[in-house]
Each structure stands twice: as C-alpha cells, then as structure tokens.
Amino acid sequence: PISRKLSRKMITRNSRNYQAIFILITAALCGSSALHILSAIEIKSLWADELKTFYKTVSLSTPQMMNYLRSDSHPPLYYLALQSWFSFFEPNTKTLRLASWINYVIGGILMTIQTFKLGKNETESRAWVAACIGALITFGSPIALRFSIEGKGYSLVVMLIAAGLLCRQNYI
C-alpha cells in the first residue's frame, strides 16, 4: 500500500510537471506568434479600406462621422473607439493596426479562458489541455493573424463575441 501511494504521488507529480511544460510551451508559441505578427504591422502600406477608416476617424468630427456612417455598411462602435484611441496616440499606420492587434490579443485570451472553463467540466488537467489547444488554434491560425492587424473592425468583433460568449457561459 505504501509503495502504491508513493507511485501515485510520483505519477501525479510527473503529470503535473508535463502539464506545466506543455502550458509553458503553449504560452511561448502563442506569445511568439502574437509578437511576430506585431512585428509585421508596418510591412504593407495602408490599403483602400484602411484609408477610408482613417478618413472617417481622423478627418471627420464625431457628428460628421456619424452622419457619414448612415450610408455606410459598418456600425459606428469601431470608429468611435478609434477616434478615442487617436486622441491618445498619433494617427498613423502603426497605431491604427496596433488598436486592432490589441483587440485580437484580448479576444484570443478570452477564447482561451472560455476553452479552459469548458474543459473544467471534465477535469482540471483536461481543462488545461483544452485551454492550450484553444490558444494554439486562436494564436496560430494564419487567417486570424492576418486579419488581426488590419485597420478594420474585424478584431473588435472577435473580442466582443469572445467576451459575450464568456459572459453567457458564466452567467446564463
């Protein structure tokens, strides 16, 4: 009986060590992926839609922008948030895309938390595995990473959907 208890403790300790290593490797991969895309923030010049975003948020006052957006297909929340952002940071390619990147990172973290909570319905160790897989999918998806630094509202939508789903999961 004593040897069984010791072997169970060793197995539990070893699995916790492997779990910690897996979590650290996942965090390193996700962090390096997010930082890699951040380093590419100014590689391309602004494209037509991003230039329109600049026009709406920098050249127009808030009432003018709201009037302009009546005939636009995009809702005003993203543009209002960008106008606030540009009141703190100089409007340029880097700050426009940085705002989108920050929204994407927050959304990715929220999705990772959500996958952890979903996995917690099973066991604690499965919750960590689920969170790591969710994080790798979120921060490793090439198309998501590409859109994470575009000066459009895509990443804000990702963040708001992730926040809404997490709230729904926790409170409803």
PDB file of C-alpha atoms in Angstrom:
ATOM      1  CA  PRO A   1       0.000   0.000   0.000  1.00  0.00           C
ATOM      2  CA  ILE A   2       2.797   2.468   0.802  1.00  0.00           C
ATOM      3  CA  SER A   3       4.570   1.797  -2.496  1.00  0.00           C
ATOM      4  CA  ARG A   4       1.278   2.328  -4.366  1.00  0.00           C
ATOM      5  CA  LYS A   5       0.753   5.669  -2.634  1.00  0.00           C
ATOM      6  CA  LEU A   6       4.285   6.719  -3.490  1.00  0.00           C
ATOM      7  CA  SER A   7       3.921   5.642  -7.115  1.00  0.00           C
ATOM      8  CA  ARG A   8       0.587   7.530  -7.401  1.00  0.00           C
ATOM      9  CA  LYS A   9       2.236  10.639  -5.978  1.00  0.00           C
ATOM     10  CA  MET A  10       5.107  10.284  -8.424  1.00  0.00           C
ATOM     11  CA  ILE A  11       2.732   9.791 -11.356  1.00  0.00           C
ATOM     12  CA  THR A  12       0.664  12.792 -10.264  1.00  0.00           C
ATOM     13  CA  ARG A  13       3.791  14.890  -9.791  1.00  0.00           C
ATOM     14  CA  ASN A  14       5.187  13.801 -13.177  1.00  0.00           C
ATOM     15  CA  SER A  15       1.915  14.537 -14.955  1.00  0.00           C
ATOM     16  CA  ARG A  16       1.802  17.969 -13.310  1.00  0.00           C
ATOM     17  CA  ASN A  17       5.359  18.607 -14.489  1.00  0.00           C
ATOM     18  CA  TYR A  18       4.442  17.594 -18.041  1.00  0.00           C
ATOM     19  CA  GLN A  19       1.324  19.729 -17.831  1.00  0.00           C
ATOM     20  CA  ALA A  20       3.361  22.739 -16.684  1.00  0.00           C
ATOM     21  CA  ILE A  21       5.864  22.197 -19.501  1.00  0.00           C
ATOM     22  CA  PHE A  22       3.011  21.895 -22.027  1.00  0.00           C
ATOM     23  CA  ILE A  23       1.458  25.130 -20.733  1.00  0.00           C
ATOM     24  CA  LEU A  24       4.793  26.968 -20.894  1.00  0.00           C
ATOM     25  CA  ILE A  25       5.494  25.744 -24.435  1.00  0.00           C
ATOM     26  CA  THR A  26       1.994  26.767 -25.498  1.00  0.00           C
ATOM     27  CA  ALA A  27       2.403  30.205 -23.934  1.00  0.00           C
ATOM     28  CA  ALA A  28       5.767  30.641 -25.648  1.00  0.00           C
ATOM     29  CA  LEU A  29       4.364  29.611 -29.036  1.00  0.00           C
ATOM     30  CA  CYS A  30       1.302  31.848 -28.700  1.00  0.00           C
ATOM     31  CA  GLY A  31       3.371  34.777 -27.456  1.00  0.00           C
ATOM     32  CA  SER A  32       5.907  34.424 -30.234  1.00  0.00           C
ATOM     33  CA  SER A  33       3.122  34.179 -32.817  1.00  0.00           C
ATOM     34  CA  ALA A  34       1.431  37.331 -31.488  1.00  0.00           C
ATOM     35  CA  LEU A  35       4.745  39.207 -31.352  1.00  0.00           C
ATOM     36  CA  HIS A  36       5.685  38.010 -34.833  1.00  0.00           C
ATOM     37  CA  ILE A  37       2.508  39.432 -36.315  1.00  0.00           C
ATOM     38  CA  LEU A  38       3.056  42.631 -34.341  1.00  0.00           C
ATOM     39  CA  SER A  39       6.494  42.949 -35.917  1.00  0.00           C
ATOM     40  CA  ALA A  40       4.836  42.838 -39.349  1.00  0.00           C
ATOM     41  CA  ILE A  41       2.475  45.697 -38.525  1.00  0.00           C
ATOM     42  CA  GLU A  42       4.098  48.181 -40.901  1.00  0.00           C
ATOM     43  CA  ILE A  43       5.337  45.890 -43.669  1.00  0.00           C
ATOM     44  CA  LYS A  44       2.460  46.746 -46.006  1.00  0.00           C
ATOM     45  CA  SER A  45       1.151  50.204 -46.696  1.00  0.00           C
ATOM     46  CA  LEU A  46      -2.458  51.046 -45.949  1.00  0.00           C
ATOM     47  CA  TRP A  47      -4.997  49.631 -48.366  1.00  0.00           C
ATOM     48  CA  ALA A  48      -8.221  51.315 -49.538  1.00  0.00           C
ATOM     49  CA  ASP A  49     -10.476  50.241 -46.645  1.00  0.00           C
ATOM     50  CA  GLU A  50      -7.884  51.278 -44.071  1.00  0.00           C
ATOM     51  CA  LEU A  51      -7.549  54.653 -45.788  1.00  0.00           C
ATOM     52  CA  LYS A  52     -11.331  55.048 -45.548  1.00  0.00           C
ATOM     53  CA  THR A  53     -11.084  54.186 -41.851  1.00  0.00           C
ATOM     54  CA  PHE A  54      -8.510  56.960 -41.450  1.00  0.00           C
ATOM     55  CA  TYR A  55     -10.731  59.393 -43.299  1.00  0.00           C
ATOM     56  CA  LYS A  56     -13.751  58.564 -41.134  1.00  0.00           C
ATOM     57  CA  THR A  57     -11.927  58.707 -37.804  1.00  0.00           C
ATOM     58  CA  VAL A  58      -9.296  61.413 -38.327  1.00  0.00           C
ATOM     59  CA  SER A  59     -10.645  63.824 -40.938  1.00  0.00           C
ATOM     60  CA  LEU A  60     -14.242  63.968 -39.732  1.00  0.00           C
ATOM     61  CA  SER A  61     -15.612  65.233 -36.433  1.00  0.00           C
ATOM     62  CA  THR A  62     -17.790  62.820 -34.467  1.00  0.00           C
ATOM     63  CA  PRO A  63     -21.103  64.313 -35.702  1.00  0.00           C
ATOM     64  CA  GLN A  64     -19.811  64.351 -39.305  1.00  0.00           C
ATOM     65  CA  MET A  65     -18.607  60.771 -38.948  1.00  0.00           C
ATOM     66  CA  MET A  66     -21.965  59.619 -37.558  1.00  0.00           C
ATOM     67  CA  ASN A  67     -23.730  61.315 -40.444  1.00  0.00           C
ATOM     68  CA  TYR A  68     -21.310  59.705 -42.933  1.00  0.00           C
ATOM     69  CA  LEU A  69     -21.860  56.274 -41.370  1.00  0.00           C
ATOM     70  CA  ARG A  70     -25.618  56.446 -42.025  1.00  0.00           C
ATOM     71  CA  SER A  71     -24.874  55.434 -45.602  1.00  0.00           C
ATOM     72  CA  ASP A  72     -22.029  53.079 -44.637  1.00  0.00           C
ATOM     73  CA  SER A  73     -22.446  49.349 -44.042  1.00  0.00           C
ATOM     74  CA  HIS A  74     -20.301  49.314 -40.882  1.00  0.00           C
ATOM     75  CA  PRO A  75     -21.645  50.072 -37.404  1.00  0.00           C
ATOM     76  CA  PRO A  76     -20.122  53.088 -35.623  1.00  0.00           C
ATOM     77  CA  LEU A  77     -18.664  51.433 -32.491  1.00  0.00           C
ATOM     78  CA  TYR A  78     -15.299  50.635 -34.077  1.00  0.00           C
ATOM     79  CA  TYR A  79     -14.929  54.140 -35.485  1.00  0.00           C
ATOM     80  CA  LEU A  80     -15.906  55.779 -32.194  1.00  0.00           C
ATOM     81  CA  ALA A  81     -13.356  53.621 -30.376  1.00  0.00           C
ATOM     82  CA  LEU A  82     -10.700  54.564 -32.934  1.00  0.00           C
ATOM     83  CA  GLN A  83     -11.449  58.269 -32.564  1.00  0.00           C
ATOM     84  CA  SER A  84     -10.866  57.881 -28.818  1.00  0.00           C
ATOM     85  CA  TRP A  85      -7.696  55.852 -29.468  1.00  0.00           C
ATOM     86  CA  PHE A  86      -6.365  58.558 -31.801  1.00  0.00           C
ATOM     87  CA  SER A  87      -6.941  61.196 -29.140  1.00  0.00           C
ATOM     88  CA  PHE A  88      -4.179  59.433 -27.158  1.00  0.00           C
ATOM     89  CA  PHE A  89      -1.942  58.238 -29.988  1.00  0.00           C
ATOM     90  CA  GLU A  90      -0.829  59.888 -33.206  1.00  0.00           C
ATOM     91  CA  PRO A  91      -2.894  58.607 -36.138  1.00  0.00           C
ATOM     92  CA  ASN A  92      -0.610  56.564 -38.391  1.00  0.00           C
ATOM     93  CA  THR A  93      -0.342  53.075 -39.850  1.00  0.00           C
ATOM     94  CA  LYS A  94       1.221  51.605 -36.734  1.00  0.00           C
ATOM     95  CA  THR A  95      -1.317  52.980 -34.245  1.00  0.00           C
ATOM     96  CA  LEU A  96      -4.277  52.078 -36.479  1.00  0.00           C
ATOM     97  CA  ARG A  97      -3.172  48.473 -36.761  1.00  0.00           C
ATOM     98  CA  LEU A  98      -1.984  48.308 -33.152  1.00  0.00           C
ATOM     99  CA  ALA A  99      -5.534  49.056 -31.982  1.00  0.00           C
ATOM    100  CA  SER A 100      -6.773  46.061 -33.981  1.00  0.00           C
ATOM    101  CA  TRP A 101      -3.947  43.849 -32.715  1.00  0.00           C
ATOM    102  CA  ILE A 102      -4.735  44.674 -29.076  1.00  0.00           C
ATOM    103  CA  ASN A 103      -8.401  43.783 -29.634  1.00  0.00           C
ATOM    104  CA  TYR A 104      -7.333  40.494 -31.184  1.00  0.00           C
ATOM    105  CA  VAL A 105      -4.994  39.604 -28.318  1.00  0.00           C
ATOM    106  CA  ILE A 106      -7.711  40.374 -25.750  1.00  0.00           C
ATOM    107  CA  GLY A 107     -10.205  38.321 -27.771  1.00  0.00           C
ATOM    108  CA  GLY A 108      -7.733  35.431 -28.007  1.00  0.00           C
ATOM    109  CA  ILE A 109      -7.147  35.467 -24.259  1.00  0.00           C
ATOM    110  CA  LEU A 110     -10.908  35.475 -23.654  1.00  0.00           C
ATOM    111  CA  MET A 111     -11.324  32.493 -26.012  1.00  0.00           C
ATOM    112  CA  THR A 112      -8.571  30.646 -24.175  1.00  0.00           C
ATOM    113  CA  ILE A 113     -10.285  31.301 -20.844  1.00  0.00           C
ATOM    114  CA  GLN A 114     -13.535  30.048 -22.313  1.00  0.00           C
ATOM    115  CA  THR A 115     -11.976  26.793 -23.531  1.00  0.00           C
ATOM    116  CA  PHE A 116     -10.435  26.324 -20.075  1.00  0.00           C
ATOM    117  CA  LYS A 117     -13.835  26.741 -18.440  1.00  0.00           C
ATOM    118  CA  LEU A 118     -15.447  24.336 -20.910  1.00  0.00           C
ATOM    119  CA  GLY A 119     -12.728  21.766 -20.224  1.00  0.00           C
ATOM    120  CA  LYS A 120     -13.168  22.203 -16.482  1.00  0.00           C
ATOM    121  CA  ASN A 121     -16.489  20.376 -16.794  1.00  0.00           C
ATOM    122  CA  GLU A 122     -14.361  17.250 -17.198  1.00  0.00           C
ATOM    123  CA  THR A 123     -11.201  17.524 -15.062  1.00  0.00           C
ATOM    124  CA  GLU A 124      -8.624  20.157 -14.179  1.00  0.00           C
ATOM    125  CA  SER A 125      -5.940  18.574 -16.358  1.00  0.00           C
ATOM    126  CA  ARG A 126      -8.291  18.330 -19.341  1.00  0.00           C
ATOM    127  CA  ALA A 127      -9.205  21.957 -18.812  1.00  0.00           C
ATOM    128  CA  TRP A 128      -5.562  22.967 -19.213  1.00  0.00           C
ATOM    129  CA  VAL A 129      -5.177  20.810 -22.303  1.00  0.00           C
ATOM    130  CA  ALA A 130      -8.345  22.339 -23.785  1.00  0.00           C
ATOM    131  CA  ALA A 131      -7.094  25.845 -22.999  1.00  0.00           C
ATOM    132  CA  CYS A 132      -3.714  25.150 -24.605  1.00  0.00           C
ATOM    133  CA  ILE A 133      -5.295  23.714 -27.742  1.00  0.00           C
ATOM    134  CA  GLY A 134      -7.715  26.650 -27.881  1.00  0.00           C
ATOM    135  CA  ALA A 135      -4.847  29.098 -27.507  1.00  0.00           C
ATOM    136  CA  LEU A 136      -2.800  27.383 -30.217  1.00  0.00           C
ATOM    137  CA  ILE A 137      -5.751  27.480 -32.610  1.00  0.00           C
ATOM    138  CA  THR A 138      -6.519  31.101 -31.763  1.00  0.00           C
ATOM    139  CA  PHE A 139      -2.974  32.436 -31.915  1.00  0.00           C
ATOM    140  CA  GLY A 140      -1.708  30.095 -34.626  1.00  0.00           C
ATOM    141  CA  SER A 141      -4.406  30.473 -37.258  1.00  0.00           C
ATOM    142  CA  PRO A 142      -2.829  32.235 -40.250  1.00  0.00           C
ATOM    143  CA  ILE A 143      -6.030  33.887 -41.425  1.00  0.00           C
ATOM    144  CA  ALA A 144      -6.873  35.165 -37.951  1.00  0.00           C
ATOM    145  CA  LEU A 145      -3.372  36.530 -37.538  1.00  0.00           C
ATOM    146  CA  ARG A 146      -3.568  38.247 -40.910  1.00  0.00           C
ATOM    147  CA  PHE A 147      -6.808  39.997 -40.026  1.00  0.00           C
ATOM    148  CA  SER A 148      -5.610  40.849 -36.517  1.00  0.00           C
ATOM    149  CA  ILE A 149      -3.509  43.738 -37.826  1.00  0.00           C
ATOM    150  CA  GLU A 150      -5.870  45.168 -40.389  1.00  0.00           C
ATOM    151  CA  GLY A 151      -7.230  48.587 -39.581  1.00  0.00           C
ATOM    152  CA  LYS A 152     -10.814  47.405 -39.716  1.00  0.00           C
ATOM    153  CA  GLY A 153     -13.300  46.266 -37.104  1.00  0.00           C
ATOM    154  CA  TYR A 154     -12.673  42.527 -37.517  1.00  0.00           C
ATOM    155  CA  SER A 155     -10.657  42.081 -34.349  1.00  0.00           C
ATOM    156  CA  LEU A 156     -13.089  44.192 -32.313  1.00  0.00           C
ATOM    157  CA  VAL A 157     -15.851  41.830 -33.442  1.00  0.00           C
ATOM    158  CA  VAL A 158     -13.713  38.837 -32.382  1.00  0.00           C
ATOM    159  CA  MET A 159     -13.129  40.395 -28.974  1.00  0.00           C
ATOM    160  CA  LEU A 160     -16.794  41.311 -28.437  1.00  0.00           C
ATOM    161  CA  ILE A 161     -18.030  37.861 -29.497  1.00  0.00           C
ATOM    162  CA  ALA A 162     -15.490  36.168 -27.217  1.00  0.00           C
ATOM    163  CA  ALA A 163     -16.489  38.428 -24.314  1.00  0.00           C
ATOM    164  CA  GLY A 164     -20.181  37.830 -24.975  1.00  0.00           C
ATOM    165  CA  LEU A 165     -19.782  34.057 -25.132  1.00  0.00           C
ATOM    166  CA  LEU A 166     -17.695  34.035 -21.964  1.00  0.00           C
ATOM    167  CA  CYS A 167     -20.314  36.124 -20.151  1.00  0.00           C
ATOM    168  CA  ARG A 168     -23.049  33.821 -21.425  1.00  0.00           C
ATOM    169  CA  GLN A 169     -21.120  30.785 -20.250  1.00  0.00           C
ATOM    170  CA  ASN A 170     -20.589  32.266 -16.786  1.00  0.00           C
ATOM    171  CA  TYR A 171     -23.852  33.998 -16.057  1.00  0.00           C
ATOM    172  CA  ILE A 172     -26.646  32.374 -18.032  1.00  0.00           C
TER     173      ILE A 172
END
